[in-house]
Amino acid sequence: MKDAAKTLINIMNRLPKTSIWHNMETGQYMRVILRMLDMKHLEKSLMWEGLSPFDFHDIGKVLLPVELNDYRALYSDEQRLRAMAHVDYGQHVFSRMREQAPEAADFCFAAEQIALYHHECFDGSGYPDGLAGKEIPFLARVCAVANSFTGLRSGHGVFTRNSVVKSLDAIAKRSGTFFDPDIVDVFVKHTRLELIDELR
């Protein structure tokens, strides 16, 4: 494994274990969504040194104070602003890595877009740039759904732990506002069908 890849893993391992798990679980749900969209081939073209850009969306939190990394109450205004900076920190990690490892350009570009834009909202109310609709990079729109679903299921961060059904309902209610409605429709429909199949 190349030094740049080892450095990335070392950075990731500085996060709290719950945050590492959340990154990996969000990556798994990104794969699930892409499979549902018949786009599972996309990840293969972006892999580098056995690493996937889907697994590092919150890596920028490594530069946040510990109390903001896995905070389970509502942030104060000041804390919220500081926590929001994690998307810029994440983007910086991958832009620097792209300079140091040009052969990882595709991996870094995808990881950079996911890290920077996964808190943008489909209606333009998100951050950091207030992008709307298809202005938001596709993989960031996928990550937004996967990230929130993972948080809702596990109770990570500011979320309260929910059942699969309640988590899907929460995602569906934000279709077209927080999330890309096309991605939500496919994810919610397929996941509910899989739940029904499991009960049969």
mmCIF file of C-alpha atoms in Angstrom:
data_model
loop_
_atom_site.group_PDB
_atom_site.id
_atom_site.type_symbol
_atom_site.label_atom_id
_atom_site.label_comp_id
_atom_site.label_asym_id
_atom_site.label_seq_id
_atom_site.Cartn_x
_atom_site.Cartn_y
_atom_site.Cartn_z
ATOM 1 C CA MET A 1 0.000 0.000 0.000
ATOM 2 C CA LYS A 2 1.339 3.433 -0.959
ATOM 3 C CA ASP A 3 2.287 6.025 1.643
ATOM 4 C CA ALA A 4 -0.601 8.347 0.713
ATOM 5 C CA ALA A 5 -3.109 5.529 1.259
ATOM 6 C CA LYS A 6 -1.522 4.658 4.610
ATOM 7 C CA THR A 7 -1.699 8.315 5.616
ATOM 8 C CA LEU A 8 -5.408 8.421 4.780
ATOM 9 C CA ILE A 9 -6.089 5.338 6.898
ATOM 10 C CA ASN A 10 -4.076 6.810 9.771
ATOM 11 C CA ILE A 11 -6.129 10.016 9.594
ATOM 12 C CA MET A 12 -9.348 8.002 9.614
ATOM 13 C CA ASN A 13 -8.195 5.991 12.623
ATOM 14 C CA ARG A 14 -7.839 9.187 14.667
ATOM 15 C CA LEU A 15 -11.625 9.542 14.680
ATOM 16 C CA PRO A 16 -13.676 8.069 17.548
ATOM 17 C CA LYS A 17 -14.662 4.459 16.868
ATOM 18 C CA THR A 18 -18.318 5.431 16.527
ATOM 19 C CA SER A 19 -17.416 7.957 13.835
ATOM 20 C CA ILE A 20 -15.271 5.430 11.962
ATOM 21 C CA TRP A 21 -18.186 2.998 12.047
ATOM 22 C CA HIS A 22 -20.554 5.711 10.807
ATOM 23 C CA ASN A 23 -18.273 6.482 7.849
ATOM 24 C CA MET A 24 -18.056 2.814 6.893
ATOM 25 C CA GLU A 25 -21.778 2.170 7.360
ATOM 26 C CA THR A 26 -22.652 5.206 5.245
ATOM 27 C CA GLY A 27 -20.348 3.857 2.548
ATOM 28 C CA GLN A 28 -22.184 0.537 2.688
ATOM 29 C CA TYR A 29 -25.542 2.235 2.187
ATOM 30 C CA MET A 30 -24.115 4.229 -0.704
ATOM 31 C CA ARG A 31 -23.295 0.881 -2.315
ATOM 32 C CA VAL A 32 -26.821 -0.356 -1.594
ATOM 33 C CA ILE A 33 -28.355 2.725 -3.226
ATOM 34 C CA LEU A 34 -26.112 2.463 -6.288
ATOM 35 C CA ARG A 35 -27.057 -1.200 -6.643
ATOM 36 C CA MET A 36 -30.728 -0.209 -6.525
ATOM 37 C CA LEU A 37 -30.022 2.390 -9.225
ATOM 38 C CA ASP A 38 -28.209 -0.237 -11.365
ATOM 39 C CA MET A 39 -24.981 1.732 -10.949
ATOM 40 C CA LYS A 40 -22.920 -0.574 -8.735
ATOM 41 C CA HIS A 41 -20.139 -0.536 -11.355
ATOM 42 C CA LEU A 42 -19.404 3.098 -10.493
ATOM 43 C CA GLU A 43 -17.459 2.333 -7.332
ATOM 44 C CA LYS A 44 -15.046 -0.008 -9.128
ATOM 45 C CA SER A 45 -13.890 2.799 -11.421
ATOM 46 C CA LEU A 46 -13.092 4.999 -8.407
ATOM 47 C CA MET A 47 -11.231 2.504 -6.200
ATOM 48 C CA TRP A 48 -7.585 3.157 -5.333
ATOM 49 C CA GLU A 49 -5.227 0.964 -3.331
ATOM 50 C CA GLY A 50 -8.225 -1.079 -2.187
ATOM 51 C CA LEU A 51 -9.941 2.014 -0.791
ATOM 52 C CA SER A 52 -13.351 3.386 -1.750
ATOM 53 C CA PRO A 53 -14.194 7.115 -1.777
ATOM 54 C CA PHE A 54 -17.560 6.166 -0.263
ATOM 55 C CA ASP A 55 -16.044 5.403 3.156
ATOM 56 C CA PHE A 56 -14.617 8.802 4.148
ATOM 57 C CA HIS A 57 -17.431 11.358 3.978
ATOM 58 C CA ASP A 58 -16.859 12.645 7.551
ATOM 59 C CA ILE A 59 -13.072 12.403 7.639
ATOM 60 C CA GLY A 60 -12.916 16.172 8.146
ATOM 61 C CA LYS A 61 -14.257 15.666 11.670
ATOM 62 C CA VAL A 62 -10.757 14.605 12.667
ATOM 63 C CA LEU A 63 -9.968 18.332 12.944
ATOM 64 C CA LEU A 64 -12.959 19.098 15.167
ATOM 65 C CA PRO A 65 -12.774 19.241 18.973
ATOM 66 C CA VAL A 66 -13.591 15.859 20.506
ATOM 67 C CA GLU A 67 -16.875 17.096 21.979
ATOM 68 C CA LEU A 68 -18.159 17.934 18.475
ATOM 69 C CA ASN A 69 -17.149 14.627 16.922
ATOM 70 C CA ASP A 70 -19.898 12.487 18.389
ATOM 71 C CA TYR A 71 -22.203 15.049 19.968
ATOM 72 C CA ARG A 72 -25.608 13.685 21.010
ATOM 73 C CA ALA A 73 -27.414 16.915 21.842
ATOM 74 C CA LEU A 74 -28.337 19.983 19.844
ATOM 75 C CA TYR A 75 -25.343 22.203 19.147
ATOM 76 C CA SER A 76 -25.223 25.793 20.280
ATOM 77 C CA ASP A 77 -24.993 28.260 17.394
ATOM 78 C CA GLU A 78 -21.238 28.516 17.871
ATOM 79 C CA GLN A 79 -20.784 24.744 18.061
ATOM 80 C CA ARG A 80 -22.960 24.248 15.005
ATOM 81 C CA LEU A 81 -20.850 26.627 12.931
ATOM 82 C CA ARG A 82 -17.655 24.935 14.078
ATOM 83 C CA ALA A 83 -19.065 21.492 13.323
ATOM 84 C CA MET A 84 -20.153 22.566 9.836
ATOM 85 C CA ALA A 85 -16.500 23.241 8.999
ATOM 86 C CA HIS A 86 -15.862 19.484 8.817
ATOM 87 C CA VAL A 87 -16.952 19.479 5.178
ATOM 88 C CA ASP A 88 -14.243 21.999 4.279
ATOM 89 C CA TYR A 89 -11.674 20.067 6.297
ATOM 90 C CA GLY A 90 -12.617 16.869 4.466
ATOM 91 C CA GLN A 91 -12.322 18.561 1.093
ATOM 92 C CA HIS A 92 -8.876 19.825 2.090
ATOM 93 C CA VAL A 93 -7.682 16.312 3.006
ATOM 94 C CA PHE A 94 -8.462 14.992 -0.458
ATOM 95 C CA SER A 95 -7.314 18.021 -2.430
ATOM 96 C CA ARG A 96 -3.922 17.737 -0.704
ATOM 97 C CA MET A 97 -3.827 14.009 -1.318
ATOM 98 C CA ARG A 98 -4.543 14.534 -5.003
ATOM 99 C CA GLU A 99 -1.438 16.752 -5.183
ATOM 100 C CA GLN A 100 0.690 14.128 -3.443
ATOM 101 C CA ALA A 101 -0.695 11.111 -5.334
ATOM 102 C CA PRO A 102 -1.717 12.146 -8.885
ATOM 103 C CA GLU A 103 -2.472 8.514 -9.724
ATOM 104 C CA ALA A 104 -5.334 8.701 -7.207
ATOM 105 C CA ALA A 105 -6.986 11.652 -8.974
ATOM 106 C CA ASP A 106 -10.330 9.932 -9.672
ATOM 107 C CA PHE A 107 -10.553 8.530 -6.142
ATOM 108 C CA CYS A 108 -9.661 11.882 -4.579
ATOM 109 C CA PHE A 109 -12.021 13.901 -6.762
ATOM 110 C CA ALA A 110 -14.979 11.654 -5.861
ATOM 111 C CA ALA A 111 -14.060 11.593 -2.157
ATOM 112 C CA GLU A 112 -13.593 15.364 -2.186
ATOM 113 C CA GLN A 113 -17.048 15.986 -3.673
ATOM 114 C CA ILE A 114 -18.694 13.604 -1.209
ATOM 115 C CA ALA A 115 -16.898 15.121 1.789
ATOM 116 C CA LEU A 116 -17.614 18.709 0.764
ATOM 117 C CA TYR A 117 -21.208 18.464 -0.445
ATOM 118 C CA HIS A 118 -22.960 15.691 1.520
ATOM 119 C CA HIS A 119 -24.788 18.311 3.634
ATOM 120 C CA GLU A 120 -26.156 20.226 0.665
ATOM 121 C CA CYS A 121 -29.964 19.998 0.419
ATOM 122 C CA PHE A 122 -31.955 19.448 -2.741
ATOM 123 C CA ASP A 123 -33.949 22.658 -2.134
ATOM 124 C CA GLY A 124 -30.793 24.755 -1.729
ATOM 125 C CA SER A 125 -31.017 25.146 2.058
ATOM 126 C CA GLY A 126 -27.892 23.129 2.874
ATOM 127 C CA TYR A 127 -24.208 23.956 3.238
ATOM 128 C CA PRO A 128 -21.478 24.908 2.464
ATOM 129 C CA ASP A 129 -22.512 26.532 -0.841
ATOM 130 C CA GLY A 130 -26.318 26.358 -0.893
ATOM 131 C CA LEU A 131 -26.323 24.233 -4.050
ATOM 132 C CA ALA A 132 -29.715 22.972 -5.233
ATOM 133 C CA GLY A 133 -31.023 20.070 -7.281
ATOM 134 C CA LYS A 134 -28.638 18.601 -9.813
ATOM 135 C CA GLU A 135 -26.071 21.292 -9.006
ATOM 136 C CA ILE A 136 -25.147 18.996 -6.121
ATOM 137 C CA PRO A 137 -22.738 16.294 -7.348
ATOM 138 C CA PHE A 138 -24.483 12.951 -7.810
ATOM 139 C CA LEU A 139 -22.416 10.989 -5.283
ATOM 140 C CA ALA A 140 -22.975 13.699 -2.673
ATOM 141 C CA ARG A 141 -26.735 13.351 -3.231
ATOM 142 C CA VAL A 142 -26.429 9.597 -2.735
ATOM 143 C CA CYS A 143 -24.328 10.132 0.386
ATOM 144 C CA ALA A 144 -26.879 12.571 1.838
ATOM 145 C CA VAL A 145 -29.511 9.822 1.888
ATOM 146 C CA ALA A 146 -27.118 7.116 3.089
ATOM 147 C CA ASN A 147 -25.646 9.362 5.794
ATOM 148 C CA SER A 148 -29.034 10.331 7.221
ATOM 149 C CA PHE A 149 -30.424 6.794 7.081
ATOM 150 C CA THR A 150 -27.367 5.455 8.901
ATOM 151 C CA GLY A 151 -27.675 8.184 11.541
ATOM 152 C CA LEU A 152 -31.391 7.558 12.006
ATOM 153 C CA ARG A 153 -30.881 3.819 12.418
ATOM 154 C CA SER A 154 -27.953 4.035 14.821
ATOM 155 C CA GLY A 155 -28.647 7.230 16.743
ATOM 156 C CA HIS A 156 -25.274 8.618 15.659
ATOM 157 C CA GLY A 157 -24.543 12.291 16.277
ATOM 158 C CA VAL A 158 -27.671 14.420 16.684
ATOM 159 C CA PHE A 159 -30.045 11.648 15.589
ATOM 160 C CA THR A 160 -32.352 9.602 17.812
ATOM 161 C CA ARG A 161 -32.229 5.879 17.126
ATOM 162 C CA ASN A 162 -35.175 4.687 14.998
ATOM 163 C CA SER A 163 -36.548 1.509 13.481
ATOM 164 C CA VAL A 164 -36.045 0.840 9.768
ATOM 165 C CA VAL A 165 -39.659 1.818 9.055
ATOM 166 C CA LYS A 166 -39.472 5.108 10.972
ATOM 167 C CA SER A 167 -36.102 5.889 9.404
ATOM 168 C CA LEU A 168 -37.522 5.335 5.921
ATOM 169 C CA ASP A 169 -40.514 7.531 6.783
ATOM 170 C CA ALA A 170 -38.185 10.315 7.936
ATOM 171 C CA ILE A 171 -36.197 10.093 4.696
ATOM 172 C CA ALA A 172 -39.375 10.049 2.591
ATOM 173 C CA LYS A 173 -40.754 13.159 4.342
ATOM 174 C CA ARG A 174 -37.654 15.089 3.289
ATOM 175 C CA SER A 175 -37.778 13.992 -0.342
ATOM 176 C CA GLY A 176 -37.419 17.028 -2.586
ATOM 177 C CA THR A 177 -36.318 19.255 0.286
ATOM 178 C CA PHE A 178 -33.272 17.647 1.885
ATOM 179 C CA PHE A 179 -32.887 14.799 -0.585
ATOM 180 C CA ASP A 180 -32.997 14.042 -4.311
ATOM 181 C CA PRO A 181 -36.522 12.624 -4.819
ATOM 182 C CA ASP A 182 -35.362 10.177 -7.495
ATOM 183 C CA ILE A 183 -32.833 8.622 -5.122
ATOM 184 C CA VAL A 184 -35.304 8.594 -2.225
ATOM 185 C CA ASP A 185 -38.049 6.952 -4.289
ATOM 186 C CA VAL A 186 -35.791 4.087 -5.343
ATOM 187 C CA PHE A 187 -34.199 3.615 -1.918
ATOM 188 C CA VAL A 188 -37.434 3.697 0.080
ATOM 189 C CA LYS A 189 -39.340 1.485 -2.368
ATOM 190 C CA HIS A 190 -36.627 -1.182 -2.613
ATOM 191 C CA THR A 191 -35.906 -1.220 1.120
ATOM 192 C CA ARG A 192 -39.595 -1.608 1.992
ATOM 193 C CA LEU A 193 -39.931 -4.443 -0.527
ATOM 194 C CA GLU A 194 -36.910 -6.166 1.016
ATOM 195 C CA LEU A 195 -38.505 -5.817 4.465
ATOM 196 C CA ILE A 196 -41.712 -7.406 3.185
ATOM 197 C CA ASP A 197 -39.728 -10.265 1.638
ATOM 198 C CA GLU A 198 -37.969 -10.877 4.968
ATOM 199 C CA LEU A 199 -41.334 -11.186 6.734
ATOM 200 C CA ARG A 200 -42.686 -13.772 4.322
#
